[in-house]
mmCIF file with all atom_site columns, C-alpha atoms in Angstrom:
data_model
loop_
_atom_site.group_PDB
_atom_site.id
_atom_site.type_symbol
_atom_site.label_atom_id
_atom_site.label_alt_id
_atom_site.label_comp_id
_atom_site.label_asym_id
_atom_site.label_entity_id
_atom_site.label_seq_id
_atom_site.pdbx_PDB_ins_code
_atom_site.Cartn_x
_atom_site.Cartn_y
_atom_site.Cartn_z
_atom_site.occupancy
_atom_site.B_iso_or_equiv
_atom_site.pdbx_formal_charge
_atom_site.auth_seq_id
_atom_site.auth_comp_id
_atom_site.auth_asym_id
_atom_site.auth_atom_id
_atom_site.pdbx_PDB_model_num
ATOM 1   C CA . GLY U 1 1   ? 110.856 142.017 72.579  1.00 53.00 ? 1   GLY U CA 1
ATOM 2   C CA . ALA U 1 2   ? 109.707 138.477 73.776  1.00 81.00 ? 2   ALA U CA 1
ATOM 3   C CA . GLY U 1 3   ? 112.642 137.306 75.698  1.00 95.00 ? 3   GLY U CA 1
ATOM 4   C CA . VAL U 1 4   ? 115.721 139.111 77.913  1.00 97.00 ? 4   VAL U CA 1
ATOM 5   C CA . SER U 1 5   ? 117.845 140.706 75.678  1.00 97.00 ? 5   SER U CA 1
ATOM 6   C CA . GLN U 1 6   ? 121.436 141.760 77.127  1.00 98.00 ? 6   GLN U CA 1
ATOM 7   C CA . THR U 1 7   ? 124.188 143.847 75.228  1.00 97.00 ? 7   THR U CA 1
ATOM 8   C CA . PRO U 1 8   ? 126.935 143.573 74.192  1.00 98.00 ? 8   PRO U CA 1
ATOM 9   C CA . SER U 1 9   ? 127.618 139.660 74.067  1.00 97.00 ? 9   SER U CA 1
ATOM 10  C CA . ASN U 1 10  ? 131.337 140.020 74.317  1.00 98.00 ? 10  ASN U CA 1
ATOM 11  C CA . LYS U 1 11  ? 133.479 142.457 75.794  1.00 98.00 ? 11  LYS U CA 1
ATOM 12  C CA . VAL U 1 12  ? 137.234 142.731 75.911  1.00 98.00 ? 12  VAL U CA 1
ATOM 13  C CA . THR U 1 13  ? 138.447 145.752 77.887  1.00 98.00 ? 13  THR U CA 1
ATOM 14  C CA . GLU U 1 14  ? 141.731 146.428 79.336  1.00 97.00 ? 14  GLU U CA 1
ATOM 15  C CA . LYS U 1 15  ? 142.328 146.619 83.497  1.00 98.00 ? 15  LYS U CA 1
ATOM 16  C CA . GLY U 1 16  ? 141.621 149.785 84.433  1.00 97.00 ? 16  GLY U CA 1
ATOM 17  C CA . LYS U 1 17  ? 138.945 150.891 81.981  1.00 98.00 ? 17  LYS U CA 1
ATOM 18  C CA . TYR U 1 18  ? 135.100 151.275 82.306  1.00 98.00 ? 18  TYR U CA 1
ATOM 19  C CA . VAL U 1 19  ? 132.448 149.134 81.357  1.00 98.00 ? 19  VAL U CA 1
ATOM 20  C CA . GLU U 1 20  ? 128.711 149.157 81.113  1.00 98.00 ? 20  GLU U CA 1
ATOM 21  C CA . LEU U 1 21  ? 126.418 146.599 80.260  1.00 98.00 ? 21  LEU U CA 1
ATOM 22  C CA . ARG U 1 22  ? 123.080 146.802 79.338  1.00 98.00 ? 22  ARG U CA 1
ATOM 23  C CA . CYS U 1 23  ? 119.783 144.651 80.024  1.00 98.00 ? 23  CYS U CA 1
ATOM 24  C CA . ASP U 1 24  ? 116.054 144.907 78.358  1.00 98.00 ? 24  ASP U CA 1
ATOM 25  C CA . PRO U 1 25  ? 114.210 142.730 80.239  1.00 97.00 ? 25  PRO U CA 1
ATOM 26  C CA . ILE U 1 26  ? 110.961 141.068 79.016  1.00 96.00 ? 26  ILE U CA 1
ATOM 27  C CA . SER U 1 27  ? 108.070 143.580 78.984  1.00 94.00 ? 27  SER U CA 1
ATOM 28  C CA . GLY U 1 28  ? 105.734 143.609 82.178  1.00 91.00 ? 28  GLY U CA 1
ATOM 29  C CA . HIS U 1 29  ? 108.204 142.233 84.807  1.00 93.00 ? 29  HIS U CA 1
ATOM 30  C CA . THR U 1 30  ? 109.058 144.431 87.262  1.00 92.00 ? 30  THR U CA 1
ATOM 31  C CA . ALA U 1 31  ? 111.630 142.133 88.937  1.00 94.00 ? 31  ALA U CA 1
ATOM 32  C CA . LEU U 1 32  ? 114.851 142.539 87.415  1.00 97.00 ? 32  LEU U CA 1
ATOM 33  C CA . TYR U 1 33  ? 118.109 140.948 88.503  1.00 97.00 ? 33  TYR U CA 1
ATOM 34  C CA . TRP U 1 34  ? 122.225 140.792 88.058  1.00 98.00 ? 34  TRP U CA 1
ATOM 35  C CA . TYR U 1 35  ? 124.132 137.627 88.147  1.00 98.00 ? 35  TYR U CA 1
ATOM 36  C CA . ARG U 1 36  ? 127.504 136.964 87.343  1.00 98.00 ? 36  ARG U CA 1
ATOM 37  C CA . GLN U 1 37  ? 129.006 133.256 86.303  1.00 97.00 ? 37  GLN U CA 1
ATOM 38  C CA . SER U 1 38  ? 132.418 132.317 86.305  1.00 95.00 ? 38  SER U CA 1
ATOM 39  C CA . LEU U 1 39  ? 133.720 129.018 84.231  1.00 92.00 ? 39  LEU U CA 1
ATOM 40  C CA . GLY U 1 40  ? 132.361 125.913 85.907  1.00 90.00 ? 40  GLY U CA 1
ATOM 41  C CA . GLN U 1 41  ? 130.246 127.680 88.994  1.00 94.00 ? 41  GLN U CA 1
ATOM 42  C CA . GLY U 1 42  ? 126.397 128.353 89.021  1.00 96.00 ? 42  GLY U CA 1
ATOM 43  C CA . PRO U 1 43  ? 125.272 132.201 88.973  1.00 97.00 ? 43  PRO U CA 1
ATOM 44  C CA . GLU U 1 44  ? 126.037 134.583 91.567  1.00 97.00 ? 44  GLU U CA 1
ATOM 45  C CA . PHE U 1 45  ? 123.751 136.915 92.660  1.00 97.00 ? 45  PHE U CA 1
ATOM 46  C CA . LEU U 1 46  ? 124.872 140.971 92.582  1.00 98.00 ? 46  LEU U CA 1
ATOM 47  C CA . ILE U 1 47  ? 122.280 143.204 92.347  1.00 97.00 ? 47  ILE U CA 1
ATOM 48  C CA . TYR U 1 48  ? 117.934 143.031 92.543  1.00 96.00 ? 48  TYR U CA 1
ATOM 49  C CA . PHE U 1 49  ? 115.907 146.071 91.123  1.00 96.00 ? 49  PHE U CA 1
ATOM 50  C CA . GLN U 1 50  ? 111.857 146.095 91.835  1.00 94.00 ? 50  GLN U CA 1
ATOM 51  C CA . GLY U 1 51  ? 110.767 149.077 89.744  1.00 91.00 ? 51  GLY U CA 1
ATOM 52  C CA . THR U 1 52  ? 113.128 151.822 89.657  1.00 92.00 ? 52  THR U CA 1
ATOM 53  C CA . GLY U 1 53  ? 114.875 151.314 92.676  1.00 91.00 ? 53  GLY U CA 1
ATOM 54  C CA . ALA U 1 54  ? 117.938 148.477 93.879  1.00 91.00 ? 54  ALA U CA 1
ATOM 55  C CA . ALA U 1 55  ? 115.885 146.430 96.749  1.00 91.00 ? 55  ALA U CA 1
ATOM 56  C CA . ASP U 1 56  ? 119.005 144.285 97.207  1.00 94.00 ? 56  ASP U CA 1
ATOM 57  C CA . ASP U 1 57  ? 122.482 145.335 96.016  1.00 95.00 ? 57  ASP U CA 1
ATOM 58  C CA . SER U 1 58  ? 124.245 143.114 98.583  1.00 95.00 ? 58  SER U CA 1
ATOM 59  C CA . GLY U 1 59  ? 125.562 141.004 95.965  1.00 96.00 ? 59  GLY U CA 1
ATOM 60  C CA . LEU U 1 60  ? 127.619 143.225 94.562  1.00 97.00 ? 60  LEU U CA 1
ATOM 61  C CA . PRO U 1 61  ? 131.194 143.117 95.510  1.00 96.00 ? 61  PRO U CA 1
ATOM 62  C CA . ASN U 1 62  ? 132.762 146.308 96.181  1.00 95.00 ? 62  ASN U CA 1
ATOM 63  C CA . ASP U 1 63  ? 132.204 150.519 95.330  1.00 95.00 ? 63  ASP U CA 1
ATOM 64  C CA . ARG U 1 64  ? 133.439 149.646 91.655  1.00 98.00 ? 64  ARG U CA 1
ATOM 65  C CA . PHE U 1 65  ? 130.374 147.894 90.731  1.00 98.00 ? 65  PHE U CA 1
ATOM 66  C CA . PHE U 1 66  ? 126.764 149.737 90.305  1.00 97.00 ? 66  PHE U CA 1
ATOM 67  C CA . ALA U 1 67  ? 122.885 149.816 88.508  1.00 97.00 ? 67  ALA U CA 1
ATOM 68  C CA . VAL U 1 68  ? 120.581 151.789 87.376  1.00 97.00 ? 68  VAL U CA 1
ATOM 69  C CA . ARG U 1 69  ? 117.200 151.286 85.761  1.00 96.00 ? 69  ARG U CA 1
ATOM 70  C CA . PRO U 1 70  ? 115.948 154.905 85.809  1.00 94.00 ? 70  PRO U CA 1
ATOM 71  C CA . GLU U 1 71  ? 112.779 154.122 84.451  1.00 93.00 ? 71  GLU U CA 1
ATOM 72  C CA . GLY U 1 72  ? 112.010 150.520 85.592  1.00 90.00 ? 72  GLY U CA 1
ATOM 73  C CA . SER U 1 73  ? 113.087 148.676 82.271  1.00 94.00 ? 73  SER U CA 1
ATOM 74  C CA . VAL U 1 74  ? 116.494 148.816 80.899  1.00 97.00 ? 74  VAL U CA 1
ATOM 75  C CA . SER U 1 75  ? 119.178 148.425 83.088  1.00 98.00 ? 75  SER U CA 1
ATOM 76  C CA . THR U 1 76  ? 123.234 149.025 83.070  1.00 98.00 ? 76  THR U CA 1
ATOM 77  C CA . LEU U 1 77  ? 125.966 147.259 84.955  1.00 98.00 ? 77  LEU U CA 1
ATOM 78  C CA . LYS U 1 78  ? 128.252 149.264 85.127  1.00 98.00 ? 78  LYS U CA 1
ATOM 79  C CA . ILE U 1 79  ? 131.689 148.413 85.988  1.00 98.00 ? 79  ILE U CA 1
ATOM 80  C CA . GLN U 1 80  ? 134.454 151.294 86.849  1.00 98.00 ? 80  GLN U CA 1
ATOM 81  C CA . ARG U 1 81  ? 137.936 150.613 86.831  1.00 98.00 ? 81  ARG U CA 1
ATOM 82  C CA . THR U 1 82  ? 137.952 147.329 85.671  1.00 98.00 ? 82  THR U CA 1
ATOM 83  C CA . GLU U 1 83  ? 140.275 144.306 87.248  1.00 97.00 ? 83  GLU U CA 1
ATOM 84  C CA . ARG U 1 84  ? 141.471 140.855 85.542  1.00 97.00 ? 84  ARG U CA 1
ATOM 85  C CA . GLY U 1 85  ? 139.274 139.243 88.381  1.00 96.00 ? 85  GLY U CA 1
ATOM 86  C CA . ASP U 1 86  ? 135.861 141.054 87.016  1.00 98.00 ? 86  ASP U CA 1
ATOM 87  C CA . SER U 1 87  ? 135.774 138.759 83.701  1.00 98.00 ? 87  SER U CA 1
ATOM 88  C CA . ALA U 1 88  ? 133.168 136.418 83.552  1.00 98.00 ? 88  ALA U CA 1
ATOM 89  C CA . VAL U 1 89  ? 129.567 136.396 82.182  1.00 98.00 ? 89  VAL U CA 1
ATOM 90  C CA . TYR U 1 90  ? 127.416 138.695 83.472  1.00 98.00 ? 90  TYR U CA 1
ATOM 91  C CA . LEU U 1 91  ? 123.268 137.642 83.012  1.00 98.00 ? 91  LEU U CA 1
ATOM 92  C CA . CYS U 1 92  ? 120.634 139.721 83.222  1.00 98.00 ? 92  CYS U CA 1
ATOM 93  C CA . ALA U 1 93  ? 117.147 138.110 84.478  1.00 97.00 ? 93  ALA U CA 1
ATOM 94  C CA . SER U 1 94  ? 113.690 139.071 84.747  1.00 96.00 ? 94  SER U CA 1
ATOM 95  C CA . SER U 1 95  ? 110.607 137.681 86.262  1.00 95.00 ? 95  SER U CA 1
ATOM 96  C CA . LEU U 1 96  ? 107.208 138.983 87.614  1.00 91.00 ? 96  LEU U CA 1
ATOM 97  C CA . VAL U 1 97  ? 107.275 139.963 91.345  1.00 85.00 ? 97  VAL U CA 1
ATOM 98  C CA . LEU U 1 98  ? 105.741 137.485 94.188  1.00 83.00 ? 98  LEU U CA 1
ATOM 99  C CA . ALA U 1 99  ? 104.751 137.986 97.829  1.00 80.00 ? 99  ALA U CA 1
ATOM 100 C CA . GLY U 1 100 ? 107.022 135.301 99.690  1.00 83.00 ? 100 GLY U CA 1
ATOM 101 C CA . GLY U 1 101 ? 109.472 135.200 96.735  1.00 85.00 ? 101 GLY U CA 1
ATOM 102 C CA . PRO U 1 102 ? 111.439 134.910 93.746  1.00 88.00 ? 102 PRO U CA 1
ATOM 103 C CA . GLY U 1 103 ? 108.935 134.591 90.417  1.00 90.00 ? 103 GLY U CA 1
ATOM 104 C CA . GLU U 1 104 ? 110.225 132.508 87.405  1.00 93.00 ? 104 GLU U CA 1
ATOM 105 C CA . LEU U 1 105 ? 113.462 133.648 85.942  1.00 95.00 ? 105 LEU U CA 1
ATOM 106 C CA . PHE U 1 106 ? 114.000 134.409 82.602  1.00 97.00 ? 106 PHE U CA 1
ATOM 107 C CA . PHE U 1 107 ? 117.673 135.161 81.456  1.00 97.00 ? 107 PHE U CA 1
ATOM 108 C CA . GLY U 1 108 ? 119.412 136.501 78.688  1.00 97.00 ? 108 GLY U CA 1
ATOM 109 C CA . GLU U 1 109 ? 122.289 134.865 76.690  1.00 97.00 ? 109 GLU U CA 1
ATOM 110 C CA . GLY U 1 110 ? 124.793 137.134 78.955  1.00 97.00 ? 110 GLY U CA 1
ATOM 111 C CA . SER U 1 111 ? 127.439 139.484 78.145  1.00 98.00 ? 111 SER U CA 1
ATOM 112 C CA . ARG U 1 112 ? 130.929 137.488 78.741  1.00 98.00 ? 112 ARG U CA 1
ATOM 113 C CA . LEU U 1 113 ? 133.439 140.372 80.157  1.00 98.00 ? 113 LEU U CA 1
ATOM 114 C CA . THR U 1 114 ? 137.630 140.036 79.116  1.00 98.00 ? 114 THR U CA 1
ATOM 115 C CA . VAL U 1 115 ? 139.655 141.911 81.055  1.00 98.00 ? 115 VAL U CA 1
ATOM 116 C CA . LEU U 1 116 ? 143.393 141.476 79.279  1.00 97.00 ? 116 LEU U CA 1
ATOM 117 C CA . LYS A 2 1   ? 123.574 130.548 105.115 1.00 88.00 ? 1   LYS A CA 1
ATOM 118 C CA . GLN A 2 2   ? 121.743 128.442 102.427 1.00 92.00 ? 2   GLN A CA 1
ATOM 119 C CA . GLU A 2 3   ? 124.197 126.221 100.222 1.00 94.00 ? 3   GLU A CA 1
ATOM 120 C CA . VAL A 2 4   ? 123.066 124.552 97.146  1.00 97.00 ? 4   VAL A CA 1
ATOM 121 C CA . THR A 2 5   ? 124.850 121.173 96.643  1.00 97.00 ? 5   THR A CA 1
ATOM 122 C CA . GLN A 2 6   ? 124.066 118.799 93.096  1.00 97.00 ? 6   GLN A CA 1
ATOM 123 C CA . ILE A 2 7   ? 125.955 115.828 92.911  1.00 93.00 ? 7   ILE A CA 1
ATOM 124 C CA . PRO A 2 8   ? 127.764 114.577 90.127  1.00 92.00 ? 8   PRO A CA 1
ATOM 125 C CA . ALA A 2 9   ? 128.368 117.184 88.963  1.00 95.00 ? 9   ALA A CA 1
ATOM 126 C CA . ALA A 2 10  ? 128.849 115.591 85.411  1.00 96.00 ? 10  ALA A CA 1
ATOM 127 C CA . LEU A 2 11  ? 126.918 112.300 84.712  1.00 96.00 ? 11  LEU A CA 1
ATOM 128 C CA . SER A 2 12  ? 127.452 110.725 80.940  1.00 97.00 ? 12  SER A CA 1
ATOM 129 C CA . VAL A 2 13  ? 124.449 108.095 80.171  1.00 96.00 ? 13  VAL A CA 1
ATOM 130 C CA . PRO A 2 14  ? 123.730 106.354 76.527  1.00 97.00 ? 14  PRO A CA 1
ATOM 131 C CA . GLU A 2 15  ? 120.286 107.502 74.737  1.00 97.00 ? 15  GLU A CA 1
ATOM 132 C CA . GLY A 2 16  ? 116.988 106.040 76.526  1.00 97.00 ? 16  GLY A CA 1
ATOM 133 C CA . GLU A 2 17  ? 117.765 105.579 79.758  1.00 97.00 ? 17  GLU A CA 1
ATOM 134 C CA . ASN A 2 18  ? 116.217 107.609 82.417  1.00 97.00 ? 18  ASN A CA 1
ATOM 135 C CA . LEU A 2 19  ? 118.121 109.477 84.991  1.00 96.00 ? 19  LEU A CA 1
ATOM 136 C CA . VAL A 2 20  ? 117.728 111.443 88.210  1.00 96.00 ? 20  VAL A CA 1
ATOM 137 C CA . LEU A 2 21  ? 119.735 114.513 89.135  1.00 97.00 ? 21  LEU A CA 1
ATOM 138 C CA . ASN A 2 22  ? 119.996 115.419 92.161  1.00 97.00 ? 22  ASN A CA 1
ATOM 139 C CA . CYS A 2 23  ? 119.839 119.046 94.404  1.00 98.00 ? 23  CYS A CA 1
ATOM 140 C CA . SER A 2 24  ? 120.548 119.911 98.146  1.00 97.00 ? 24  SER A CA 1
ATOM 141 C CA . PHE A 2 25  ? 119.982 122.600 99.927  1.00 96.00 ? 25  PHE A CA 1
ATOM 142 C CA . THR A 2 26  ? 120.683 123.348 103.589 1.00 94.00 ? 26  THR A CA 1
ATOM 143 C CA . ASP A 2 27  ? 118.109 125.355 104.869 1.00 88.00 ? 27  ASP A CA 1
ATOM 144 C CA . SER A 2 28  ? 114.393 123.962 104.504 1.00 86.00 ? 28  SER A CA 1
ATOM 145 C CA . ALA A 2 29  ? 112.469 127.098 104.818 1.00 86.00 ? 29  ALA A CA 1
ATOM 146 C CA . ILE A 2 30  ? 112.257 128.198 101.630 1.00 88.00 ? 30  ILE A CA 1
ATOM 147 C CA . TYR A 2 31  ? 109.607 129.952 99.255  1.00 88.00 ? 31  TYR A CA 1
ATOM 148 C CA . ASN A 2 32  ? 110.482 127.458 96.231  1.00 92.00 ? 32  ASN A CA 1
ATOM 149 C CA . LEU A 2 33  ? 112.958 126.041 93.970  1.00 95.00 ? 33  LEU A CA 1
ATOM 150 C CA . GLN A 2 34  ? 113.366 126.267 90.335  1.00 96.00 ? 34  GLN A CA 1
ATOM 151 C CA . TRP A 2 35  ? 115.322 124.219 87.817  1.00 98.00 ? 35  TRP A CA 1
ATOM 152 C CA . PHE A 2 36  ? 117.115 125.490 85.159  1.00 98.00 ? 36  PHE A CA 1
ATOM 153 C CA . ARG A 2 37  ? 119.283 124.005 81.935  1.00 98.00 ? 37  ARG A CA 1
ATOM 154 C CA . GLN A 2 38  ? 122.105 125.730 80.282  1.00 97.00 ? 38  GLN A CA 1
ATOM 155 C CA . ASP A 2 39  ? 123.213 125.255 76.922  1.00 96.00 ? 39  ASP A CA 1
ATOM 156 C CA . PRO A 2 40  ? 126.994 125.601 76.563  1.00 93.00 ? 40  PRO A CA 1
ATOM 157 C CA . GLY A 2 41  ? 127.395 129.815 76.188  1.00 91.00 ? 41  GLY A CA 1
ATOM 158 C CA . LYS A 2 42  ? 124.311 130.458 76.791  1.00 93.00 ? 42  LYS A CA 1
ATOM 159 C CA . GLY A 2 43  ? 121.634 131.455 79.562  1.00 94.00 ? 43  GLY A CA 1
ATOM 160 C CA . LEU A 2 44  ? 119.907 129.825 81.504  1.00 96.00 ? 44  LEU A CA 1
ATOM 161 C CA . THR A 2 45  ? 116.271 128.310 80.670  1.00 97.00 ? 45  THR A CA 1
ATOM 162 C CA . SER A 2 46  ? 113.705 127.590 83.479  1.00 96.00 ? 46  SER A CA 1
ATOM 163 C CA . LEU A 2 47  ? 112.540 124.567 83.167  1.00 97.00 ? 47  LEU A CA 1
ATOM 164 C CA . LEU A 2 48  ? 110.101 123.593 86.267  1.00 96.00 ? 48  LEU A CA 1
ATOM 165 C CA . LEU A 2 49  ? 110.003 125.561 89.700  1.00 95.00 ? 49  LEU A CA 1
ATOM 166 C CA . ILE A 2 50  ? 107.993 124.129 92.410  1.00 94.00 ? 50  ILE A CA 1
ATOM 167 C CA . GLN A 2 51  ? 106.337 125.996 95.077  1.00 91.00 ? 51  GLN A CA 1
ATOM 168 C CA . SER A 2 52  ? 107.146 125.234 98.819  1.00 90.00 ? 52  SER A CA 1
ATOM 169 C CA . SER A 2 53  ? 104.036 123.468 98.893  1.00 90.00 ? 53  SER A CA 1
ATOM 170 C CA . GLN A 2 54  ? 104.394 121.287 96.029  1.00 92.00 ? 54  GLN A CA 1
ATOM 171 C CA . ARG A 2 55  ? 105.759 117.606 96.134  1.00 93.00 ? 55  ARG A CA 1
ATOM 172 C CA . GLU A 2 56  ? 106.416 117.495 92.428  1.00 95.00 ? 56  GLU A CA 1
ATOM 173 C CA . GLN A 2 57  ? 106.169 119.210 88.767  1.00 95.00 ? 57  GLN A CA 1
ATOM 174 C CA . THR A 2 58  ? 105.829 117.772 85.217  1.00 96.00 ? 58  THR A CA 1
ATOM 175 C CA . SER A 2 59  ? 106.660 119.439 82.303  1.00 96.00 ? 59  SER A CA 1
ATOM 176 C CA . GLY A 2 60  ? 106.880 116.604 79.149  1.00 97.00 ? 60  GLY A CA 1
ATOM 177 C CA . ARG A 2 61  ? 109.668 114.145 80.024  1.00 97.00 ? 61  ARG A CA 1
ATOM 178 C CA . LEU A 2 62  ? 110.668 116.526 82.759  1.00 98.00 ? 62  LEU A CA 1
ATOM 179 C CA . ASN A 2 63  ? 109.600 115.560 86.848  1.00 97.00 ? 63  ASN A CA 1
ATOM 180 C CA . ALA A 2 64  ? 111.265 117.598 89.680  1.00 97.00 ? 64  ALA A CA 1
ATOM 181 C CA . SER A 2 65  ? 110.301 116.498 93.329  1.00 97.00 ? 65  SER A CA 1
ATOM 182 C CA . LEU A 2 66  ? 110.717 118.803 96.230  1.00 96.00 ? 66  LEU A CA 1
ATOM 183 C CA . ASP A 2 67  ? 111.296 117.038 99.529  1.00 95.00 ? 67  ASP A CA 1
ATOM 184 C CA . LYS A 2 68  ? 111.720 120.072 101.950 1.00 92.00 ? 68  LYS A CA 1
ATOM 185 C CA . SER A 2 69  ? 111.916 118.428 105.208 1.00 91.00 ? 69  SER A CA 1
ATOM 186 C CA . SER A 2 70  ? 114.942 116.637 104.232 1.00 94.00 ? 70  SER A CA 1
ATOM 187 C CA . GLY A 2 71  ? 116.155 120.006 102.175 1.00 94.00 ? 71  GLY A CA 1
ATOM 188 C CA . ARG A 2 72  ? 116.245 117.868 98.929  1.00 96.00 ? 72  ARG A CA 1
ATOM 189 C CA . SER A 2 73  ? 115.140 117.647 95.148  1.00 97.00 ? 73  SER A CA 1
ATOM 190 C CA . THR A 2 74  ? 115.667 115.335 92.122  1.00 97.00 ? 74  THR A CA 1
ATOM 191 C CA . LEU A 2 75  ? 115.101 116.346 88.283  1.00 97.00 ? 75  LEU A CA 1
ATOM 192 C CA . TYR A 2 76  ? 114.162 113.168 86.445  1.00 98.00 ? 76  TYR A CA 1
ATOM 193 C CA . ILE A 2 77  ? 114.291 112.960 83.344  1.00 98.00 ? 77  ILE A CA 1
ATOM 194 C CA . ALA A 2 78  ? 112.515 109.849 81.193  1.00 98.00 ? 78  ALA A CA 1
ATOM 195 C CA . ALA A 2 79  ? 113.509 108.431 77.533  1.00 97.00 ? 79  ALA A CA 1
ATOM 196 C CA . SER A 2 80  ? 116.946 111.052 77.629  1.00 97.00 ? 80  SER A CA 1
ATOM 197 C CA . GLN A 2 81  ? 117.642 111.964 74.219  1.00 97.00 ? 81  GLN A CA 1
ATOM 198 C CA . PRO A 2 82  ? 121.308 113.816 72.762  1.00 97.00 ? 82  PRO A CA 1
ATOM 199 C CA . GLY A 2 83  ? 119.215 116.857 72.879  1.00 97.00 ? 83  GLY A CA 1
ATOM 200 C CA . ASP A 2 84  ? 118.881 116.474 76.959  1.00 98.00 ? 84  ASP A CA 1
ATOM 201 C CA . SER A 2 85  ? 122.825 117.222 76.996  1.00 98.00 ? 85  SER A CA 1
ATOM 202 C CA . ALA A 2 86  ? 123.718 120.733 78.859  1.00 98.00 ? 86  ALA A CA 1
ATOM 203 C CA . THR A 2 87  ? 124.096 121.700 82.548  1.00 98.00 ? 87  THR A CA 1
ATOM 204 C CA . TYR A 2 88  ? 121.384 121.489 84.891  1.00 98.00 ? 88  TYR A CA 1
ATOM 205 C CA . LEU A 2 89  ? 121.275 123.820 87.534  1.00 98.00 ? 89  LEU A CA 1
ATOM 206 C CA . CYS A 2 90  ? 118.688 123.937 90.939  1.00 98.00 ? 90  CYS A CA 1
ATOM 207 C CA . ALA A 2 91  ? 118.259 127.162 92.664  1.00 97.00 ? 91  ALA A CA 1
ATOM 208 C CA . VAL A 2 92  ? 116.462 128.295 95.946  1.00 95.00 ? 92  VAL A CA 1
ATOM 209 C CA . PRO A 2 93  ? 115.933 131.519 97.721  1.00 92.00 ? 93  PRO A CA 1
ATOM 210 C CA . PRO A 2 94  ? 118.849 132.395 100.362 1.00 91.00 ? 94  PRO A CA 1
ATOM 211 C CA . ILE A 2 95  ? 115.907 133.094 103.030 1.00 86.00 ? 95  ILE A CA 1
ATOM 212 C CA . ARG A 2 96  ? 112.471 133.140 103.387 1.00 82.00 ? 96  ARG A CA 1
ATOM 213 C CA . GLY A 2 97  ? 110.976 135.900 101.306 1.00 82.00 ? 97  GLY A CA 1
ATOM 214 C CA . ALA A 2 98  ? 114.116 137.173 99.696  1.00 87.00 ? 98  ALA A CA 1
ATOM 215 C CA . GLN A 2 99  ? 113.533 137.845 95.254  1.00 89.00 ? 99  GLN A CA 1
ATOM 216 C CA . LYS A 2 100 ? 116.963 136.599 95.074  1.00 91.00 ? 100 LYS A CA 1
ATOM 217 C CA . LEU A 2 101 ? 118.392 132.992 94.186  1.00 94.00 ? 101 LEU A CA 1
ATOM 218 C CA . VAL A 2 102 ? 121.258 131.022 95.452  1.00 96.00 ? 102 VAL A CA 1
ATOM 219 C CA . PHE A 2 103 ? 122.552 128.450 92.486  1.00 97.00 ? 103 PHE A CA 1
ATOM 220 C CA . GLY A 2 104 ? 124.035 124.816 92.774  1.00 97.00 ? 104 GLY A CA 1
ATOM 221 C CA . GLN A 2 105 ? 127.273 124.512 90.569  1.00 96.00 ? 105 GLN A CA 1
ATOM 222 C CA . GLY A 2 106 ? 125.160 122.107 88.556  1.00 97.00 ? 106 GLY A CA 1
ATOM 223 C CA . THR A 2 107 ? 125.417 118.825 86.734  1.00 98.00 ? 107 THR A CA 1
ATOM 224 C CA . ARG A 2 108 ? 126.402 118.531 83.242  1.00 97.00 ? 108 ARG A CA 1
ATOM 225 C CA . LEU A 2 109 ? 124.397 116.146 81.492  1.00 98.00 ? 109 LEU A CA 1
ATOM 226 C CA . THR A 2 110 ? 125.897 114.552 78.107  1.00 98.00 ? 110 THR A CA 1
ATOM 227 C CA . ILE A 2 111 ? 123.201 111.788 76.620  1.00 97.00 ? 111 ILE A CA 1
ATOM 228 C CA . ASN A 2 112 ? 125.270 109.519 73.953  1.00 96.00 ? 112 ASN A CA 1
ATOM 229 C CA . PRO A 2 113 ? 123.750 108.660 70.665  1.00 93.00 ? 113 PRO A CA 1
#
C-alpha cells in the first residue's frame, strides 16, 4: 500500500485478555517503530525494529508486551493479560534507516485499545 | 535524559494571521528534529525534518528553524487557514545515534474563520 496500515482501528477487550495489533509498513522501509499515545500526550516509544530484529525494546513497559517482525515487513504487537492502564492509541511508524539517526517517520492511523 | 517541551499547549488565532509554535529540548546533541501534525483521532503526518547541520527548512506556508546551541526550534505558519487547525508536535532523538524519537506534548492550534 501507499502508507502505513494498522489493524484493527479499534479494539475493545476485557481485563486479562490477550490482544494482537498489526502493522503493515511502507514497502522498502527497513525501520519499524511502535509508539503508544495517551489522551493529550505525545507518543511514547515502545520498540524499534531494523529488519527482522528488535534493535531497541527499551520502551516496552513490562513483559506482558511483546512484538515481532518475522519477515522484516509486517509487525505484530502482542499484549498479554491486558490491564485497564493499557488503554491507549498504539501507533506504528516506518522509515528508511539513516546512519546517524532516525529518518522521516511515516505513521499509521493507529489502533485504539480500550480495556474494560 | 532528553526532554521536549512545547509552549503554548493551546493556541487560538483568527484566520490569516502568521503564527509561531515553539519547541525546546534539553540535549542539544541531536541528529535531526522533526515536526508533525496530528488531526483528531488520526495518526501523525510528517511536516518537516531538519538535520542538525541545517538552520531551517521550508514547505509551502511552513518554515521550521533550528537553533541547536540554545535547544530550540520554531515552526512558523504563514497566512493561517482553518484547515491548519490540528495538534503540532516536535520530536528529537534522545541521544546521538538513537533511532527513536522523544516527542513533546504538542500545541493544539485552532484557526478561527
